[in-house]
Amino acid sequence: MKDAQTNHSSHYQLQRKGDAFQLQCLPRQMSALEDDQVLIQVGAVSLNYRDLLILRNAGQDTVEGQIPLSDAAGTVIAIGSKVSRWQVGDRVAANFFSNWLGGKYQAQHYLQGALGGSQTAGVLAEHIVANQDAIVAIPAHLTLQQAATLPCAAVTAWHALFERGQLQAGETVLIQGTGGVALFALQLAVAQGAKVIITSSSDGKLARARTLGAWQTINYRQQADWDEVALALTDGAGVDHILELGGPDTYARSINALASGGHIHQIGVLTGFGPTPNLWPLQFKNAHINGILVGSVAHFNTLNAFLSQHQITPVIDQEFAYEQASAAFDYLASAQHFGKIVINVQS
């Protein structure tokens, strides 16, 4: 091991409270590094909707005692004896999947490595340990707070639009909402030269989306038939890419709004879990449904190169102190945010 590592730290754990969980901050004894590991002093973490589902115990009852959250950025403070890719002082972020480095996704191997899930510890801690191959360098123009927003939301948007969708300049993209994945998709697509349509129930959020480059916006409370509006905006051709973030309540409209040969990128479950509608129309459009579950270390590195090239800065709605972790979750649950919610672990 190179450079001294800390023996004393703290982390948050999920402790059962009724049918769900609550956060508890506890002291943590850090174990010695293995030869291929690095010790990271966490600067900041960010929240995703998945984290709220886990806290509410939506489908998982095996996370008691687990450290939550998947997204963190920090500074390397110690390295194992065989670590060659990193040095003390490097600014890094951990990939969402600790074991998906690249290539084809294999659920039977990689799902268990999802940070903050039932089998792999998360990152809501003062220090974390990671394999040297499971982290990426942070773009130089980003702060630790900004970089902490990338591992889940930004990589998801990149994987959908660029790796699977092969987004081209001039194509149209419809994005549901103004959460983390949605705004990253907006920024990435605009940088690529695509025309982006944003839907939201808030005129204020839609106005802010236009300042980020949205081509058109639709308030779905005022125009419930937003799919027909999207068709009209594209002269009846339909939208080339749709980030499906809503779930069962929005799927039929997504199919209707989709262009021939288009892509529905299935990502979110904001309206809950349930059966999808009739998929038969997709056949007559020669269209695609791409299931998207975050991405690999290789995807993360390619994303970061694009962010650096275009000097894209993540949108952060609000920052909380480490001691305010529970309040950060409450704010996420309020659905008032525009962009990402960050917890500053180091003040």
PDB file of C-alpha atoms in Angstrom, residues 34-264:
ATOM      1  CA  GLU A  34      -5.996  -5.260  -1.264  1.00  0.00           C
ATOM      2  CA  ASP A  35      -3.231  -5.022  -3.856  1.00  0.00           C
ATOM      3  CA  ASP A  36      -5.510  -3.816  -6.689  1.00  0.00           C
ATOM      4  CA  GLN A  37      -7.684  -1.427  -4.659  1.00  0.00           C
ATOM      5  CA  VAL A  38      -7.700   2.315  -4.054  1.00  0.00           C
ATOM      6  CA  LEU A  39      -8.971   4.276  -1.071  1.00  0.00           C
ATOM      7  CA  ILE A  40     -11.061   7.309  -2.004  1.00  0.00           C
ATOM      8  CA  GLN A  41     -11.920  10.227   0.235  1.00  0.00           C
ATOM      9  CA  VAL A  42     -15.432  11.031  -0.898  1.00  0.00           C
ATOM     10  CA  GLY A  43     -16.036  14.662  -1.727  1.00  0.00           C
ATOM     11  CA  ALA A  44     -19.679  14.466  -2.743  1.00  0.00           C
ATOM     12  CA  VAL A  45     -22.461  12.014  -3.596  1.00  0.00           C
ATOM     13  CA  SER A  46     -25.710  12.437  -5.506  1.00  0.00           C
ATOM     14  CA  LEU A  47     -29.169  10.900  -5.301  1.00  0.00           C
ATOM     15  CA  ASN A  48     -31.183   8.974  -7.882  1.00  0.00           C
ATOM     16  CA  TYR A  49     -34.814   7.847  -7.908  1.00  0.00           C
ATOM     17  CA  ARG A  50     -33.548   4.290  -7.398  1.00  0.00           C
ATOM     18  CA  ASP A  51     -32.220   5.349  -3.983  1.00  0.00           C
ATOM     19  CA  LEU A  52     -35.669   6.499  -2.922  1.00  0.00           C
ATOM     20  CA  LEU A  53     -37.182   3.187  -4.041  1.00  0.00           C
ATOM     21  CA  ILE A  54     -34.617   1.289  -1.971  1.00  0.00           C
ATOM     22  CA  LEU A  55     -35.233   3.469   1.088  1.00  0.00           C
ATOM     23  CA  ARG A  56     -38.958   2.773   0.727  1.00  0.00           C
ATOM     24  CA  ASN A  57     -38.216  -0.947   0.357  1.00  0.00           C
ATOM     25  CA  ALA A  58     -39.887  -1.128  -3.055  1.00  0.00           C
ATOM     26  CA  GLY A  59     -39.223  -4.743  -3.939  1.00  0.00           C
ATOM     27  CA  GLN A  60     -36.079  -5.264  -1.867  1.00  0.00           C
ATOM     28  CA  ASP A  61     -35.995  -6.564   1.677  1.00  0.00           C
ATOM     29  CA  THR A  62     -32.329  -7.584   1.810  1.00  0.00           C
ATOM     30  CA  VAL A  63     -30.664  -4.171   2.117  1.00  0.00           C
ATOM     31  CA  GLU A  64     -30.844  -3.753   5.890  1.00  0.00           C
ATOM     32  CA  GLY A  65     -27.421  -2.679   7.138  1.00  0.00           C
ATOM     33  CA  GLN A  66     -26.305  -1.752   3.631  1.00  0.00           C
ATOM     34  CA  ILE A  67     -24.613   1.533   2.707  1.00  0.00           C
ATOM     35  CA  PRO A  68     -26.923   3.323   0.215  1.00  0.00           C
ATOM     36  CA  LEU A  69     -26.298   5.372  -2.952  1.00  0.00           C
ATOM     37  CA  SER A  70     -24.335   4.615  -6.102  1.00  0.00           C
ATOM     38  CA  ASP A  71     -22.925   7.979  -7.202  1.00  0.00           C
ATOM     39  CA  ALA A  72     -19.791   9.496  -5.690  1.00  0.00           C
ATOM     40  CA  ALA A  73     -16.733  11.494  -6.636  1.00  0.00           C
ATOM     41  CA  GLY A  74     -13.631  12.022  -4.576  1.00  0.00           C
ATOM     42  CA  THR A  75      -9.865  11.989  -4.292  1.00  0.00           C
ATOM     43  CA  VAL A  76      -7.557   8.967  -4.152  1.00  0.00           C
ATOM     44  CA  ILE A  77      -5.678   9.012  -0.821  1.00  0.00           C
ATOM     45  CA  ALA A  78      -4.074   5.546  -0.850  1.00  0.00           C
ATOM     46  CA  ILE A  79      -3.403   2.791  -3.389  1.00  0.00           C
ATOM     47  CA  GLY A  80      -2.669  -0.927  -3.225  1.00  0.00           C
ATOM     48  CA  SER A  81       0.774  -2.270  -4.001  1.00  0.00           C
ATOM     49  CA  LYS A  82      -0.154  -3.394  -7.522  1.00  0.00           C
ATOM     50  CA  VAL A  83      -2.180  -0.355  -8.548  1.00  0.00           C
ATOM     51  CA  SER A  84      -0.626   1.174 -11.655  1.00  0.00           C
ATOM     52  CA  ARG A  85      -3.414   3.320 -13.122  1.00  0.00           C
ATOM     53  CA  TRP A  86      -3.884   5.786 -10.281  1.00  0.00           C
ATOM     54  CA  GLN A  87      -1.855   7.999  -8.007  1.00  0.00           C
ATOM     55  CA  VAL A  88      -2.609   9.660  -4.708  1.00  0.00           C
ATOM     56  CA  GLY A  89      -4.351  12.944  -5.445  1.00  0.00           C
ATOM     57  CA  ASP A  90      -6.207  11.764  -8.558  1.00  0.00           C
ATOM     58  CA  ARG A  91      -9.845  12.874  -8.773  1.00  0.00           C
ATOM     59  CA  VAL A  92     -12.091   9.938  -9.621  1.00  0.00           C
ATOM     60  CA  ALA A  93     -15.665   8.660  -9.697  1.00  0.00           C
ATOM     61  CA  ALA A  94     -16.828   5.086  -9.144  1.00  0.00           C
ATOM     62  CA  ASN A  95     -18.809   3.329 -11.861  1.00  0.00           C
ATOM     63  CA  PHE A  96     -22.381   2.294 -10.956  1.00  0.00           C
ATOM     64  CA  PHE A  97     -21.567  -1.347 -11.792  1.00  0.00           C
ATOM     65  CA  SER A  98     -18.355  -2.215  -9.987  1.00  0.00           C
ATOM     66  CA  ASN A  99     -17.713  -5.196 -12.252  1.00  0.00           C
ATOM     67  CA  TRP A 100     -19.013  -4.157 -15.701  1.00  0.00           C
ATOM     68  CA  LEU A 101     -15.862  -2.813 -17.292  1.00  0.00           C
ATOM     69  CA  GLY A 102     -16.958  -3.042 -20.929  1.00  0.00           C
ATOM     70  CA  GLY A 103     -18.430  -5.255 -23.598  1.00  0.00           C
ATOM     71  CA  LYS A 104     -21.836  -6.897 -23.584  1.00  0.00           C
ATOM     72  CA  TYR A 105     -23.934  -6.620 -20.444  1.00  0.00           C
ATOM     73  CA  GLN A 106     -24.500  -9.896 -18.591  1.00  0.00           C
ATOM     74  CA  ALA A 107     -27.086  -9.590 -15.838  1.00  0.00           C
ATOM     75  CA  GLN A 108     -26.042 -12.824 -14.145  1.00  0.00           C
ATOM     76  CA  HIS A 109     -22.561 -11.391 -13.566  1.00  0.00           C
ATOM     77  CA  TYR A 110     -22.920  -7.622 -13.313  1.00  0.00           C
ATOM     78  CA  LEU A 111     -26.197  -6.919 -11.521  1.00  0.00           C
ATOM     79  CA  GLN A 112     -24.820  -8.081  -8.190  1.00  0.00           C
ATOM     80  CA  GLY A 113     -22.078  -5.469  -8.513  1.00  0.00           C
ATOM     81  CA  ALA A 114     -24.462  -2.484  -8.563  1.00  0.00           C
ATOM     82  CA  LEU A 115     -23.328  -0.057  -5.872  1.00  0.00           C
ATOM     83  CA  GLY A 116     -25.847   0.539  -3.100  1.00  0.00           C
ATOM     84  CA  GLY A 117     -27.889  -2.548  -3.961  1.00  0.00           C
ATOM     85  CA  SER A 118     -28.532  -5.667  -1.948  1.00  0.00           C
ATOM     86  CA  GLN A 119     -25.102  -7.234  -2.552  1.00  0.00           C
ATOM     87  CA  THR A 120     -22.598  -4.390  -2.942  1.00  0.00           C
ATOM     88  CA  ALA A 121     -21.999  -1.523  -0.517  1.00  0.00           C
ATOM     89  CA  GLY A 122     -22.877   1.975  -1.653  1.00  0.00           C
ATOM     90  CA  VAL A 123     -21.072   5.284  -1.368  1.00  0.00           C
ATOM     91  CA  LEU A 124     -22.804   7.413   1.283  1.00  0.00           C
ATOM     92  CA  ALA A 125     -19.643   7.430   3.359  1.00  0.00           C
ATOM     93  CA  GLU A 126     -16.607   9.555   4.121  1.00  0.00           C
ATOM     94  CA  HIS A 127     -14.336   6.973   2.480  1.00  0.00           C
ATOM     95  CA  ILE A 128     -14.904   4.160  -0.009  1.00  0.00           C
ATOM     96  CA  VAL A 129     -12.706   1.418  -1.431  1.00  0.00           C
ATOM     97  CA  ALA A 130     -12.808   0.478  -5.107  1.00  0.00           C
ATOM     98  CA  ASN A 131     -10.962  -1.769  -7.504  1.00  0.00           C
ATOM     99  CA  GLN A 132      -8.613   0.245  -9.687  1.00  0.00           C
ATOM    100  CA  ASP A 133     -10.494  -0.853 -12.818  1.00  0.00           C
ATOM    101  CA  ALA A 134     -13.924   0.223 -11.502  1.00  0.00           C
ATOM    102  CA  ILE A 135     -13.270   3.968 -11.368  1.00  0.00           C
ATOM    103  CA  VAL A 136     -12.804   6.717 -13.947  1.00  0.00           C
ATOM    104  CA  ALA A 137     -10.980  10.042 -14.045  1.00  0.00           C
ATOM    105  CA  ILE A 138     -13.155  13.117 -13.550  1.00  0.00           C
ATOM    106  CA  PRO A 139     -13.251  15.692 -16.369  1.00  0.00           C
ATOM    107  CA  ALA A 140     -10.909  18.536 -15.475  1.00  0.00           C
ATOM    108  CA  HIS A 141     -13.570  21.245 -15.841  1.00  0.00           C
ATOM    109  CA  LEU A 142     -15.922  19.679 -13.270  1.00  0.00           C
ATOM    110  CA  THR A 143     -15.991  20.042  -9.489  1.00  0.00           C
ATOM    111  CA  LEU A 144     -16.357  16.986  -7.271  1.00  0.00           C
ATOM    112  CA  GLN A 145     -19.984  17.977  -6.704  1.00  0.00           C
ATOM    113  CA  GLN A 146     -20.659  18.095 -10.437  1.00  0.00           C
ATOM    114  CA  ALA A 147     -18.783  14.860 -11.091  1.00  0.00           C
ATOM    115  CA  ALA A 148     -20.772  13.084  -8.369  1.00  0.00           C
ATOM    116  CA  THR A 149     -23.896  13.466 -10.516  1.00  0.00           C
ATOM    117  CA  LEU A 150     -22.509  11.426 -13.425  1.00  0.00           C
ATOM    118  CA  PRO A 151     -22.304   7.681 -12.606  1.00  0.00           C
ATOM    119  CA  CYS A 152     -25.982   6.750 -12.866  1.00  0.00           C
ATOM    120  CA  ALA A 153     -27.943   9.516 -14.589  1.00  0.00           C
ATOM    121  CA  ALA A 154     -25.379  10.775 -17.096  1.00  0.00           C
ATOM    122  CA  VAL A 155     -24.093   7.331 -18.036  1.00  0.00           C
ATOM    123  CA  THR A 156     -27.682   6.139 -18.485  1.00  0.00           C
ATOM    124  CA  ALA A 157     -28.475   9.014 -20.847  1.00  0.00           C
ATOM    125  CA  TRP A 158     -25.238   8.447 -22.772  1.00  0.00           C
ATOM    126  CA  HIS A 159     -25.777   4.687 -23.064  1.00  0.00           C
ATOM    127  CA  ALA A 160     -29.304   5.210 -24.359  1.00  0.00           C
ATOM    128  CA  LEU A 161     -28.784   7.960 -26.897  1.00  0.00           C
ATOM    129  CA  PHE A 162     -25.247   7.359 -28.110  1.00  0.00           C
ATOM    130  CA  GLU A 163     -24.244   3.740 -27.492  1.00  0.00           C
ATOM    131  CA  ARG A 164     -27.587   2.113 -28.307  1.00  0.00           C
ATOM    132  CA  GLY A 165     -29.378   4.872 -30.200  1.00  0.00           C
ATOM    133  CA  GLN A 166     -26.418   6.185 -32.220  1.00  0.00           C
ATOM    134  CA  LEU A 167     -27.922   9.670 -32.033  1.00  0.00           C
ATOM    135  CA  GLN A 168     -27.171  11.862 -35.043  1.00  0.00           C
ATOM    136  CA  ALA A 169     -27.335  15.612 -35.553  1.00  0.00           C
ATOM    137  CA  GLY A 170     -30.742  16.735 -36.787  1.00  0.00           C
ATOM    138  CA  GLU A 171     -32.670  13.849 -35.213  1.00  0.00           C
ATOM    139  CA  THR A 172     -35.491  14.528 -32.768  1.00  0.00           C
ATOM    140  CA  VAL A 173     -35.501  13.439 -29.124  1.00  0.00           C
ATOM    141  CA  LEU A 174     -38.456  13.514 -26.728  1.00  0.00           C
ATOM    142  CA  ILE A 175     -37.565  13.451 -23.046  1.00  0.00           C
ATOM    143  CA  GLN A 176     -40.074  12.972 -20.234  1.00  0.00           C
ATOM    144  CA  GLY A 177     -39.533  15.220 -17.233  1.00  0.00           C
ATOM    145  CA  THR A 178     -36.665  17.295 -15.878  1.00  0.00           C
ATOM    146  CA  GLY A 179     -34.923  14.935 -13.471  1.00  0.00           C
ATOM    147  CA  GLY A 180     -31.305  13.881 -13.584  1.00  0.00           C
ATOM    148  CA  VAL A 181     -31.385  11.494 -16.553  1.00  0.00           C
ATOM    149  CA  ALA A 182     -33.700  13.831 -18.448  1.00  0.00           C
ATOM    150  CA  LEU A 183     -31.498  16.906 -18.155  1.00  0.00           C
ATOM    151  CA  PHE A 184     -28.323  15.012 -18.989  1.00  0.00           C
ATOM    152  CA  ALA A 185     -30.076  13.631 -22.065  1.00  0.00           C
ATOM    153  CA  LEU A 186     -31.119  17.170 -22.995  1.00  0.00           C
ATOM    154  CA  GLN A 187     -27.602  18.550 -22.647  1.00  0.00           C
ATOM    155  CA  LEU A 188     -25.963  15.658 -24.489  1.00  0.00           C
ATOM    156  CA  ALA A 189     -28.479  15.698 -27.325  1.00  0.00           C
ATOM    157  CA  VAL A 190     -28.238  19.463 -27.797  1.00  0.00           C
ATOM    158  CA  ALA A 191     -24.434  19.216 -27.944  1.00  0.00           C
ATOM    159  CA  GLN A 192     -24.828  16.566 -30.646  1.00  0.00           C
ATOM    160  CA  GLY A 193     -27.034  18.872 -32.706  1.00  0.00           C
ATOM    161  CA  ALA A 194     -30.336  17.056 -32.087  1.00  0.00           C
ATOM    162  CA  LYS A 195     -33.727  18.754 -31.667  1.00  0.00           C
ATOM    163  CA  VAL A 196     -35.104  18.077 -28.186  1.00  0.00           C
ATOM    164  CA  ILE A 197     -38.706  18.130 -26.955  1.00  0.00           C
ATOM    165  CA  ILE A 198     -39.188  18.203 -23.170  1.00  0.00           C
ATOM    166  CA  THR A 199     -42.399  17.308 -21.333  1.00  0.00           C
ATOM    167  CA  SER A 200     -43.208  18.444 -17.800  1.00  0.00           C
ATOM    168  CA  SER A 201     -46.152  19.569 -15.690  1.00  0.00           C
ATOM    169  CA  SER A 202     -44.285  22.719 -14.642  1.00  0.00           C
ATOM    170  CA  ASP A 203     -44.092  25.777 -16.886  1.00  0.00           C
ATOM    171  CA  GLY A 204     -41.205  27.029 -14.762  1.00  0.00           C
ATOM    172  CA  LYS A 205     -39.180  23.880 -15.361  1.00  0.00           C
ATOM    173  CA  LEU A 206     -39.996  23.964 -19.065  1.00  0.00           C
ATOM    174  CA  ALA A 207     -38.716  27.533 -19.250  1.00  0.00           C
ATOM    175  CA  ARG A 208     -35.462  26.449 -17.638  1.00  0.00           C
ATOM    176  CA  ALA A 209     -35.221  23.540 -20.069  1.00  0.00           C
ATOM    177  CA  ARG A 210     -35.433  26.011 -22.946  1.00  0.00           C
ATOM    178  CA  THR A 211     -32.425  27.877 -21.537  1.00  0.00           C
ATOM    179  CA  LEU A 212     -30.509  24.583 -21.810  1.00  0.00           C
ATOM    180  CA  GLY A 213     -31.356  24.321 -25.488  1.00  0.00           C
ATOM    181  CA  ALA A 214     -34.695  22.516 -25.671  1.00  0.00           C
ATOM    182  CA  TRP A 215     -36.237  22.982 -29.118  1.00  0.00           C
ATOM    183  CA  GLN A 216     -39.863  22.557 -28.000  1.00  0.00           C
ATOM    184  CA  THR A 217     -41.623  21.997 -24.660  1.00  0.00           C
ATOM    185  CA  ILE A 218     -44.979  20.461 -23.753  1.00  0.00           C
ATOM    186  CA  ASN A 219     -46.853  20.882 -20.481  1.00  0.00           C
ATOM    187  CA  TYR A 220     -48.599  17.504 -20.239  1.00  0.00           C
ATOM    188  CA  ARG A 221     -51.069  18.801 -17.640  1.00  0.00           C
ATOM    189  CA  GLN A 222     -52.318  21.375 -20.109  1.00  0.00           C
ATOM    190  CA  GLN A 223     -51.900  19.105 -23.146  1.00  0.00           C
ATOM    191  CA  ALA A 224     -52.615  15.553 -22.008  1.00  0.00           C
ATOM    192  CA  ASP A 225     -52.330  14.300 -25.566  1.00  0.00           C
ATOM    193  CA  TRP A 226     -48.635  15.207 -25.688  1.00  0.00           C
ATOM    194  CA  ASP A 227     -48.024  12.404 -28.167  1.00  0.00           C
ATOM    195  CA  GLU A 228     -50.274  14.110 -30.693  1.00  0.00           C
ATOM    196  CA  VAL A 229     -48.501  17.400 -30.010  1.00  0.00           C
ATOM    197  CA  ALA A 230     -45.145  15.693 -30.684  1.00  0.00           C
ATOM    198  CA  LEU A 231     -46.486  14.298 -33.944  1.00  0.00           C
ATOM    199  CA  ALA A 232     -47.648  17.761 -34.981  1.00  0.00           C
ATOM    200  CA  LEU A 233     -44.268  19.281 -34.123  1.00  0.00           C
ATOM    201  CA  THR A 234     -42.584  16.746 -36.398  1.00  0.00           C
ATOM    202  CA  ASP A 235     -45.073  17.195 -39.258  1.00  0.00           C
ATOM    203  CA  GLY A 236     -46.573  13.777 -38.543  1.00  0.00           C
ATOM    204  CA  ALA A 237     -43.283  11.895 -38.874  1.00  0.00           C
ATOM    205  CA  GLY A 238     -42.862  11.201 -35.160  1.00  0.00           C
ATOM    206  CA  VAL A 239     -39.874  11.444 -32.850  1.00  0.00           C
ATOM    207  CA  ASP A 240     -36.646   9.530 -33.546  1.00  0.00           C
ATOM    208  CA  HIS A 241     -35.765   8.885 -29.885  1.00  0.00           C
ATOM    209  CA  ILE A 242     -37.941   8.837 -26.772  1.00  0.00           C
ATOM    210  CA  LEU A 243     -36.500   8.555 -23.274  1.00  0.00           C
ATOM    211  CA  GLU A 244     -39.295   6.579 -21.611  1.00  0.00           C
ATOM    212  CA  LEU A 245     -38.989   7.633 -17.981  1.00  0.00           C
ATOM    213  CA  GLY A 246     -42.614   7.438 -16.911  1.00  0.00           C
ATOM    214  CA  GLY A 247     -43.530   3.781 -17.088  1.00  0.00           C
ATOM    215  CA  PRO A 248     -46.969   2.230 -17.655  1.00  0.00           C
ATOM    216  CA  ASP A 249     -48.897   5.517 -17.703  1.00  0.00           C
ATOM    217  CA  THR A 250     -46.826   7.027 -20.522  1.00  0.00           C
ATOM    218  CA  TYR A 251     -45.864   4.034 -22.651  1.00  0.00           C
ATOM    219  CA  ALA A 252     -48.821   4.009 -25.061  1.00  0.00           C
ATOM    220  CA  ARG A 253     -48.292   7.662 -25.885  1.00  0.00           C
ATOM    221  CA  SER A 254     -44.574   7.057 -26.420  1.00  0.00           C
ATOM    222  CA  ILE A 255     -45.367   4.345 -28.953  1.00  0.00           C
ATOM    223  CA  ASN A 256     -47.796   6.633 -30.744  1.00  0.00           C
ATOM    224  CA  ALA A 257     -45.316   9.515 -30.897  1.00  0.00           C
ATOM    225  CA  LEU A 258     -42.447   7.366 -32.187  1.00  0.00           C
ATOM    226  CA  ALA A 259     -41.148   7.727 -35.739  1.00  0.00           C
ATOM    227  CA  SER A 260     -40.653   4.822 -38.108  1.00  0.00           C
ATOM    228  CA  GLY A 261     -37.333   3.185 -37.265  1.00  0.00           C
ATOM    229  CA  GLY A 262     -37.252   5.130 -34.017  1.00  0.00           C
ATOM    230  CA  HIS A 263     -35.997   4.122 -30.572  1.00  0.00           C
ATOM    231  CA  ILE A 264     -37.836   3.989 -27.254  1.00  0.00           C
TER     232      ILE A 264
END
